[in-house]
mmCIF file with all atom_site columns, C-alpha atoms in Angstrom:
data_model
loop_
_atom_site.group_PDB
_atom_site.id
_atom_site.type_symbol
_atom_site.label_atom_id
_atom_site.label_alt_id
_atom_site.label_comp_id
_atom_site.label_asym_id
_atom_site.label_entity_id
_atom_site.label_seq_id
_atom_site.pdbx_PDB_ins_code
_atom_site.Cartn_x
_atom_site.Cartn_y
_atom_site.Cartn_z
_atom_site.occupancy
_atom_site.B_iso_or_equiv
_atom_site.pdbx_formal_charge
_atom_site.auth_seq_id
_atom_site.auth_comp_id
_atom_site.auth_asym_id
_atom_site.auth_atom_id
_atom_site.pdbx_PDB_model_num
ATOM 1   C CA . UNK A 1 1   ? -14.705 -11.546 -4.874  1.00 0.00 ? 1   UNK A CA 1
ATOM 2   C CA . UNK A 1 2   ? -11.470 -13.463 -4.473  1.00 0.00 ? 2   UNK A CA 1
ATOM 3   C CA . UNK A 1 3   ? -8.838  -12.150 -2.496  1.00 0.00 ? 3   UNK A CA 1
ATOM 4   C CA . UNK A 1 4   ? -6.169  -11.803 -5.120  1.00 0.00 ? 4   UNK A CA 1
ATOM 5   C CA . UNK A 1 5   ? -9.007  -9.616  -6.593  1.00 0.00 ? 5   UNK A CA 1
ATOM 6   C CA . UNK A 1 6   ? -9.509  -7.577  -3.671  1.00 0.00 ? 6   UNK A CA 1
ATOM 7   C CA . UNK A 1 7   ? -5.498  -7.092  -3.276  1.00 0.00 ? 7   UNK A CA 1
ATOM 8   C CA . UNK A 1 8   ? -5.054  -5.788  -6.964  1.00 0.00 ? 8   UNK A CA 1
ATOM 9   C CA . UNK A 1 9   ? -7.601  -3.745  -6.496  1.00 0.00 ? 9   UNK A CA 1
ATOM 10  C CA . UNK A 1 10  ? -6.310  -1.898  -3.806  1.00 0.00 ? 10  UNK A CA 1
ATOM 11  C CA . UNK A 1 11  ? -3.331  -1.911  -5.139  1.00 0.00 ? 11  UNK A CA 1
ATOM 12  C CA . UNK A 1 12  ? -4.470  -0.421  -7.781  1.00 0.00 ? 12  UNK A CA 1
ATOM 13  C CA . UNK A 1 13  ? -6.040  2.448   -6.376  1.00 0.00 ? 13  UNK A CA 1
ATOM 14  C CA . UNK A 1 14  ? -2.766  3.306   -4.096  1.00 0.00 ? 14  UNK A CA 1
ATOM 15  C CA . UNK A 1 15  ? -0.833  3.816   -7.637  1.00 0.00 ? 15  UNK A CA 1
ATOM 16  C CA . UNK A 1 16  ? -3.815  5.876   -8.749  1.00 0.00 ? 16  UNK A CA 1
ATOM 17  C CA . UNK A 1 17  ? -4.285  7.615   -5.532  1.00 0.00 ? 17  UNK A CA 1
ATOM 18  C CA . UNK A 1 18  ? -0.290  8.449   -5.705  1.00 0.00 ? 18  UNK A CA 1
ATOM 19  C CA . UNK A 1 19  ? -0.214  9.978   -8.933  1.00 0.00 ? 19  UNK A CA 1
ATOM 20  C CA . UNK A 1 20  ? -3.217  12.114  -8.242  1.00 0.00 ? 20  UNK A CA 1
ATOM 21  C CA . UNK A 1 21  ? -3.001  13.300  -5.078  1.00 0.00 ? 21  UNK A CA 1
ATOM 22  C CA . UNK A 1 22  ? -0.208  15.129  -5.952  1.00 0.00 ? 22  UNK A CA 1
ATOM 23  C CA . UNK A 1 23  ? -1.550  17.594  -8.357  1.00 0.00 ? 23  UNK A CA 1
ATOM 24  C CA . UNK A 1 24  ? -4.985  17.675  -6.376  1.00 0.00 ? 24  UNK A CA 1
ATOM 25  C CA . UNK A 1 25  ? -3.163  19.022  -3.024  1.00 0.00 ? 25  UNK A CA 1
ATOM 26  C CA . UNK A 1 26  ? -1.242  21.488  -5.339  1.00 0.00 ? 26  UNK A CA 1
ATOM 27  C CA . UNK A 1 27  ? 1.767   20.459  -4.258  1.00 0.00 ? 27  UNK A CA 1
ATOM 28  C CA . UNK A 1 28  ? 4.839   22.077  -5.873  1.00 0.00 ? 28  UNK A CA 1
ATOM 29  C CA . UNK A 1 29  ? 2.977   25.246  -6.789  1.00 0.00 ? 29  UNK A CA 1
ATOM 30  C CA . UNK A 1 30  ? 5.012   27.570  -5.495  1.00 0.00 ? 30  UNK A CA 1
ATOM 31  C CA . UNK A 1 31  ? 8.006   26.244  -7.534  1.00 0.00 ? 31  UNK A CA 1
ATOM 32  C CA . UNK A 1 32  ? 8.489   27.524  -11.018 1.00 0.00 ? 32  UNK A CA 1
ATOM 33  C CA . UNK A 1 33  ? 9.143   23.801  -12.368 1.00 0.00 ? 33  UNK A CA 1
ATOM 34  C CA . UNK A 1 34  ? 6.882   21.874  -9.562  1.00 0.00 ? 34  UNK A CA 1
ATOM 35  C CA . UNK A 1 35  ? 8.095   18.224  -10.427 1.00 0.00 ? 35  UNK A CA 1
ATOM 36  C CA . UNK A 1 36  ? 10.989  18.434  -12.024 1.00 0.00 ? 36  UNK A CA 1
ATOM 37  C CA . UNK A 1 37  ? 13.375  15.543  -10.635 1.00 0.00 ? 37  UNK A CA 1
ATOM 38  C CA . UNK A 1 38  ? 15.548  15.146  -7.583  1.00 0.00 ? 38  UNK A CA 1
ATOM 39  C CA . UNK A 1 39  ? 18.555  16.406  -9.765  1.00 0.00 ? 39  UNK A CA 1
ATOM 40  C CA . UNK A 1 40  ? 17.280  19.389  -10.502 1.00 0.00 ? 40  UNK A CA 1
ATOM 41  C CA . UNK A 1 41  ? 16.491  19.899  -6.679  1.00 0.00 ? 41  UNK A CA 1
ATOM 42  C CA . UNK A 1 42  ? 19.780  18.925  -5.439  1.00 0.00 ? 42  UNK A CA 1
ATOM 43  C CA . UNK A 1 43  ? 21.762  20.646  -7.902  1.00 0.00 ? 43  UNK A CA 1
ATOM 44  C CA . UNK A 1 44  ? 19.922  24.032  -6.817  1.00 0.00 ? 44  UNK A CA 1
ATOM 45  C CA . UNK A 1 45  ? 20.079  23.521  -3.195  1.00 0.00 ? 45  UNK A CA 1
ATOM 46  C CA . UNK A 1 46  ? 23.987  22.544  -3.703  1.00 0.00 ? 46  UNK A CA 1
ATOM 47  C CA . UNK A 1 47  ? 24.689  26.064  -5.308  1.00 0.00 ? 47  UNK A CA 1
ATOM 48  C CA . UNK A 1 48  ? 22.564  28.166  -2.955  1.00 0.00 ? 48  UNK A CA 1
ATOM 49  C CA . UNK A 1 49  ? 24.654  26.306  -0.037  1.00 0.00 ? 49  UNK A CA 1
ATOM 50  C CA . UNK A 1 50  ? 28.101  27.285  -2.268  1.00 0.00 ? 50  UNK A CA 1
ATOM 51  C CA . UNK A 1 51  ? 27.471  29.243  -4.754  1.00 0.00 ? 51  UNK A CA 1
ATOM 52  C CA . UNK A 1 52  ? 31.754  28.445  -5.928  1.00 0.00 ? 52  UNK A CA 1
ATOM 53  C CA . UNK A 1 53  ? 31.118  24.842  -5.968  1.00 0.00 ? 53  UNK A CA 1
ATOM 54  C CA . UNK A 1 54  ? 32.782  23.055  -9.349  1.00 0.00 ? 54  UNK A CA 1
ATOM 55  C CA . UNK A 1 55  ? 31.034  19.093  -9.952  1.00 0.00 ? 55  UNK A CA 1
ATOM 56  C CA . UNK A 1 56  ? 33.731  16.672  -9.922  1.00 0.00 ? 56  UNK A CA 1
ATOM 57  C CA . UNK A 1 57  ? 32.897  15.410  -13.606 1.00 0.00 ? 57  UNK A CA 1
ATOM 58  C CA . UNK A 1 58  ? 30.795  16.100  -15.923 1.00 0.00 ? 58  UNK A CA 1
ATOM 59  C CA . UNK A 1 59  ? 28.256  13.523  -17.669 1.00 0.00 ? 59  UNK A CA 1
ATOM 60  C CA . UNK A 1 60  ? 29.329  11.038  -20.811 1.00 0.00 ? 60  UNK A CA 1
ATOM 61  C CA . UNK A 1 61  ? 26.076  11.951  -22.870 1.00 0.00 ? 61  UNK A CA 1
ATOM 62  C CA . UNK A 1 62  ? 24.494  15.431  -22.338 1.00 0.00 ? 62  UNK A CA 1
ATOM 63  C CA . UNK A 1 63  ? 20.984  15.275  -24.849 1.00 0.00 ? 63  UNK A CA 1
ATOM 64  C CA . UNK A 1 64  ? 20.096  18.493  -26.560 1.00 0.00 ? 64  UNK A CA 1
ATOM 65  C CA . UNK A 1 65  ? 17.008  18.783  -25.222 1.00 0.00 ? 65  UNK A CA 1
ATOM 66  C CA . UNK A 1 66  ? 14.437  18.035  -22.517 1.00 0.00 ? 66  UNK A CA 1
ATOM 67  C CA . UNK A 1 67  ? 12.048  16.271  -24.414 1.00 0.00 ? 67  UNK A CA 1
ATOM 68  C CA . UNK A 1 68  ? 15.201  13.833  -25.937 1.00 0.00 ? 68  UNK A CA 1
ATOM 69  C CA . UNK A 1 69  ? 16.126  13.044  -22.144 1.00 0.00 ? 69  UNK A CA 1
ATOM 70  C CA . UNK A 1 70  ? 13.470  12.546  -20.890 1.00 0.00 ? 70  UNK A CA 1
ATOM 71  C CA . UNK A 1 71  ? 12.367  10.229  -23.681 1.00 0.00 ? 71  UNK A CA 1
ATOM 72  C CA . UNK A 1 72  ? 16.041  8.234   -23.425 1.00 0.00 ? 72  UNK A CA 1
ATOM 73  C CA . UNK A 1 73  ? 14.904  7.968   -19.546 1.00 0.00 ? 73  UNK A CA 1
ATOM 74  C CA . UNK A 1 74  ? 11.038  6.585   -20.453 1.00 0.00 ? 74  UNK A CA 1
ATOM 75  C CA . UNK A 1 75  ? 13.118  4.036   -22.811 1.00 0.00 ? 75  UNK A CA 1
ATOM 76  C CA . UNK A 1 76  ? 15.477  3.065   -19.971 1.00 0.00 ? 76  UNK A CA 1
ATOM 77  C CA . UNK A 1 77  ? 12.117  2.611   -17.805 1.00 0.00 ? 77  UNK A CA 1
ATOM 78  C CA . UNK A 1 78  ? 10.459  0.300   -20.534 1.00 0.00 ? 78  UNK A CA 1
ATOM 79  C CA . UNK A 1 79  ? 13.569  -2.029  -21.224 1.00 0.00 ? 79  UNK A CA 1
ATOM 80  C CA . UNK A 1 80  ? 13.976  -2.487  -17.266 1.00 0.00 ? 80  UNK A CA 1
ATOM 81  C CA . UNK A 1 81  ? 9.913   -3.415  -17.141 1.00 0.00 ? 81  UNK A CA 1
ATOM 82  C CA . UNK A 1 82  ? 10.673  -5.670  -20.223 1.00 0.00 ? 82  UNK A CA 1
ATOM 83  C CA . UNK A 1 83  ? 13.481  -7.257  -18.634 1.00 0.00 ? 83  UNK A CA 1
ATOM 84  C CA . UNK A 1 84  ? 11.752  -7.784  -15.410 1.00 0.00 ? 84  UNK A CA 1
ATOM 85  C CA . UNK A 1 85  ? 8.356   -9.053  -17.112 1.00 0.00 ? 85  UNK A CA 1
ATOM 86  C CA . UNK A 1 86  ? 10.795  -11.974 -18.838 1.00 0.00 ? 86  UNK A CA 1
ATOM 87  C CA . UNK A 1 87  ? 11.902  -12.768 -15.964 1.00 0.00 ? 87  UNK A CA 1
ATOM 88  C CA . UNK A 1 88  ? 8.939   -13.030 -14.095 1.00 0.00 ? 88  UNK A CA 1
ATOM 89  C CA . UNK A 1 89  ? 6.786   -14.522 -16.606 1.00 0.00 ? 89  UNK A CA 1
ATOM 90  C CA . UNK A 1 90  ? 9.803   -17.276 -17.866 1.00 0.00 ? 90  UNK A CA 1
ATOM 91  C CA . UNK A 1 91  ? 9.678   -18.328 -13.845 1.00 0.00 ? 91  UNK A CA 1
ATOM 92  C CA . UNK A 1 92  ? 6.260   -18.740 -13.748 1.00 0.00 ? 92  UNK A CA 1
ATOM 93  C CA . UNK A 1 93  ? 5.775   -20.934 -17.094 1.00 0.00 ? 93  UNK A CA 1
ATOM 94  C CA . UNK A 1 94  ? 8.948   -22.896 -15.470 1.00 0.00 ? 94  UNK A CA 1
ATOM 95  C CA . UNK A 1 95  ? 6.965   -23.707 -12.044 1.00 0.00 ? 95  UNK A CA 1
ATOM 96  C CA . UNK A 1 96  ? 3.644   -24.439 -14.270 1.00 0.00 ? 96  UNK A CA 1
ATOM 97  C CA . UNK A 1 97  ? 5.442   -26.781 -16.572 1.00 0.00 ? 97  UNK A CA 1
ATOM 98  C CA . UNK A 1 98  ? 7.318   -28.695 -13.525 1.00 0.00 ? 98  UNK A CA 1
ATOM 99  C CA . UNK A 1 99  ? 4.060   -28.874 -11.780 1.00 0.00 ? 99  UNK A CA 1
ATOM 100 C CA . UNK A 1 100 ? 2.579   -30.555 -15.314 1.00 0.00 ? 100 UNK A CA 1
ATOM 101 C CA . UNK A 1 101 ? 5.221   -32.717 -15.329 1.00 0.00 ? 101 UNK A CA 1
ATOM 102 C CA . UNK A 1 102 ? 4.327   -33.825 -11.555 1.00 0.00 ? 102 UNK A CA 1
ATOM 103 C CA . UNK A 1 103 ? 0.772   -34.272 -12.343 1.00 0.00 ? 103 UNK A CA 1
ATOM 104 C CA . UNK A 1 104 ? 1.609   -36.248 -15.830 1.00 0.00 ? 104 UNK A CA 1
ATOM 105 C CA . UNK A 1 105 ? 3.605   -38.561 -13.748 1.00 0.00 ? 105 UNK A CA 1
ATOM 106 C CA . UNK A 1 106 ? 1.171   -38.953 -11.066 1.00 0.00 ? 106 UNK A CA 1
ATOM 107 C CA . UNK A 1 107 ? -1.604  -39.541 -13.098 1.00 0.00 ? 107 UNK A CA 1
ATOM 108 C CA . UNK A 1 108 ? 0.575   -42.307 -15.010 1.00 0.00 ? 108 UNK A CA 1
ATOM 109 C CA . UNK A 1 109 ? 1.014   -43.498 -11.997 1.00 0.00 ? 109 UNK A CA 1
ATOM 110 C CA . UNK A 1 110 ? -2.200  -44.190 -10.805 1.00 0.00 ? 110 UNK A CA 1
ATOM 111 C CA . UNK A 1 111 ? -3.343  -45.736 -14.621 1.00 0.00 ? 111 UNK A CA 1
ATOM 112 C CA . UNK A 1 112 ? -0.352  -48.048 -13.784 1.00 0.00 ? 112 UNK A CA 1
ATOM 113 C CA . UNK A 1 113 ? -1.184  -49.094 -10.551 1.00 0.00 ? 113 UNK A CA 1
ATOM 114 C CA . UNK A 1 114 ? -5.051  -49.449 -11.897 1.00 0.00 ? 114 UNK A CA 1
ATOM 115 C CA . UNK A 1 115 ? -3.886  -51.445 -14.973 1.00 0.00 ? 115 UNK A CA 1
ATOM 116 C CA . UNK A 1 116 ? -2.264  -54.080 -12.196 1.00 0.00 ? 116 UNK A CA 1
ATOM 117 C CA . UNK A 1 117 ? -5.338  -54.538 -10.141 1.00 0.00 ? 117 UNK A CA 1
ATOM 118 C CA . UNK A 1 118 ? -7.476  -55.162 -13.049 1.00 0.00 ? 118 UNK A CA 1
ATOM 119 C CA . UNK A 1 119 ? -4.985  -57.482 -14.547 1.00 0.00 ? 119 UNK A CA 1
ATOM 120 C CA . UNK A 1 120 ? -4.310  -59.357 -11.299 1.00 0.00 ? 120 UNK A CA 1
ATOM 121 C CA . UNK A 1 121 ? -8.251  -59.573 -10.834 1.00 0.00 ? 121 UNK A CA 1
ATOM 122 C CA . UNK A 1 122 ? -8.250  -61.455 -13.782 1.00 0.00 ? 122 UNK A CA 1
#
């Protein structure tokens, strides 16, 4: 097995292992909402600290629902993997295509340099 195969694979099992281990442990069950996000933690452990605290603004966009929210946050997600997966994938045809280009022009090169001897031989 080659090593890059060996290293996706245990990365691969971390990410699974993370998102499993989780619910298999049980953690979170003595919440009411077990994994809701660190908002919803933060704003309850602000008000039982002061229970008069007022936020210092409110947000630009408030969705009617749950479900809409956290569907505008899975489509902020998928845009920022997008994004990155350009990125990543237009560097990587750029450093294949230079080293094409290096290879092209070596290999002309050495038919050049081949072409001489042969003509000089004659």
């Amino acid at each position: 097995m080659k090593r890059n195969t060996k290293i996706n694979l245990v990365l691969l099992f971390l990410v699974a292992a993370l998102a499993v281990l989780p619910l298999a442990l049980g953690l979170g069950d003595h919440k009411k909402e077990p994994f809701t996000g660190a908002d919803a933690e933060a704003e309850t452990a602000i008000t039982e600290l002061q229970p008069d605290y007022e936020p210092w603004f409110s947000p630009l966009y408030e969705p009617p629902s749950g479900e809409i929210e956290s569907a505008l946050f899975a489509l902020q997600a998928a845009l920022g993997a997008g994004v990155l997966a350009y990125y990543f994938g237009l560097r990587r045809g750029r450093r294949q295509g230079e080293q094409r280009a290096l290879e092209r022009e070596a290999d002309g090169a050495l038919s050049d340099a081949a072409g001489k001897s042969t003509a000089e031989r004659d």
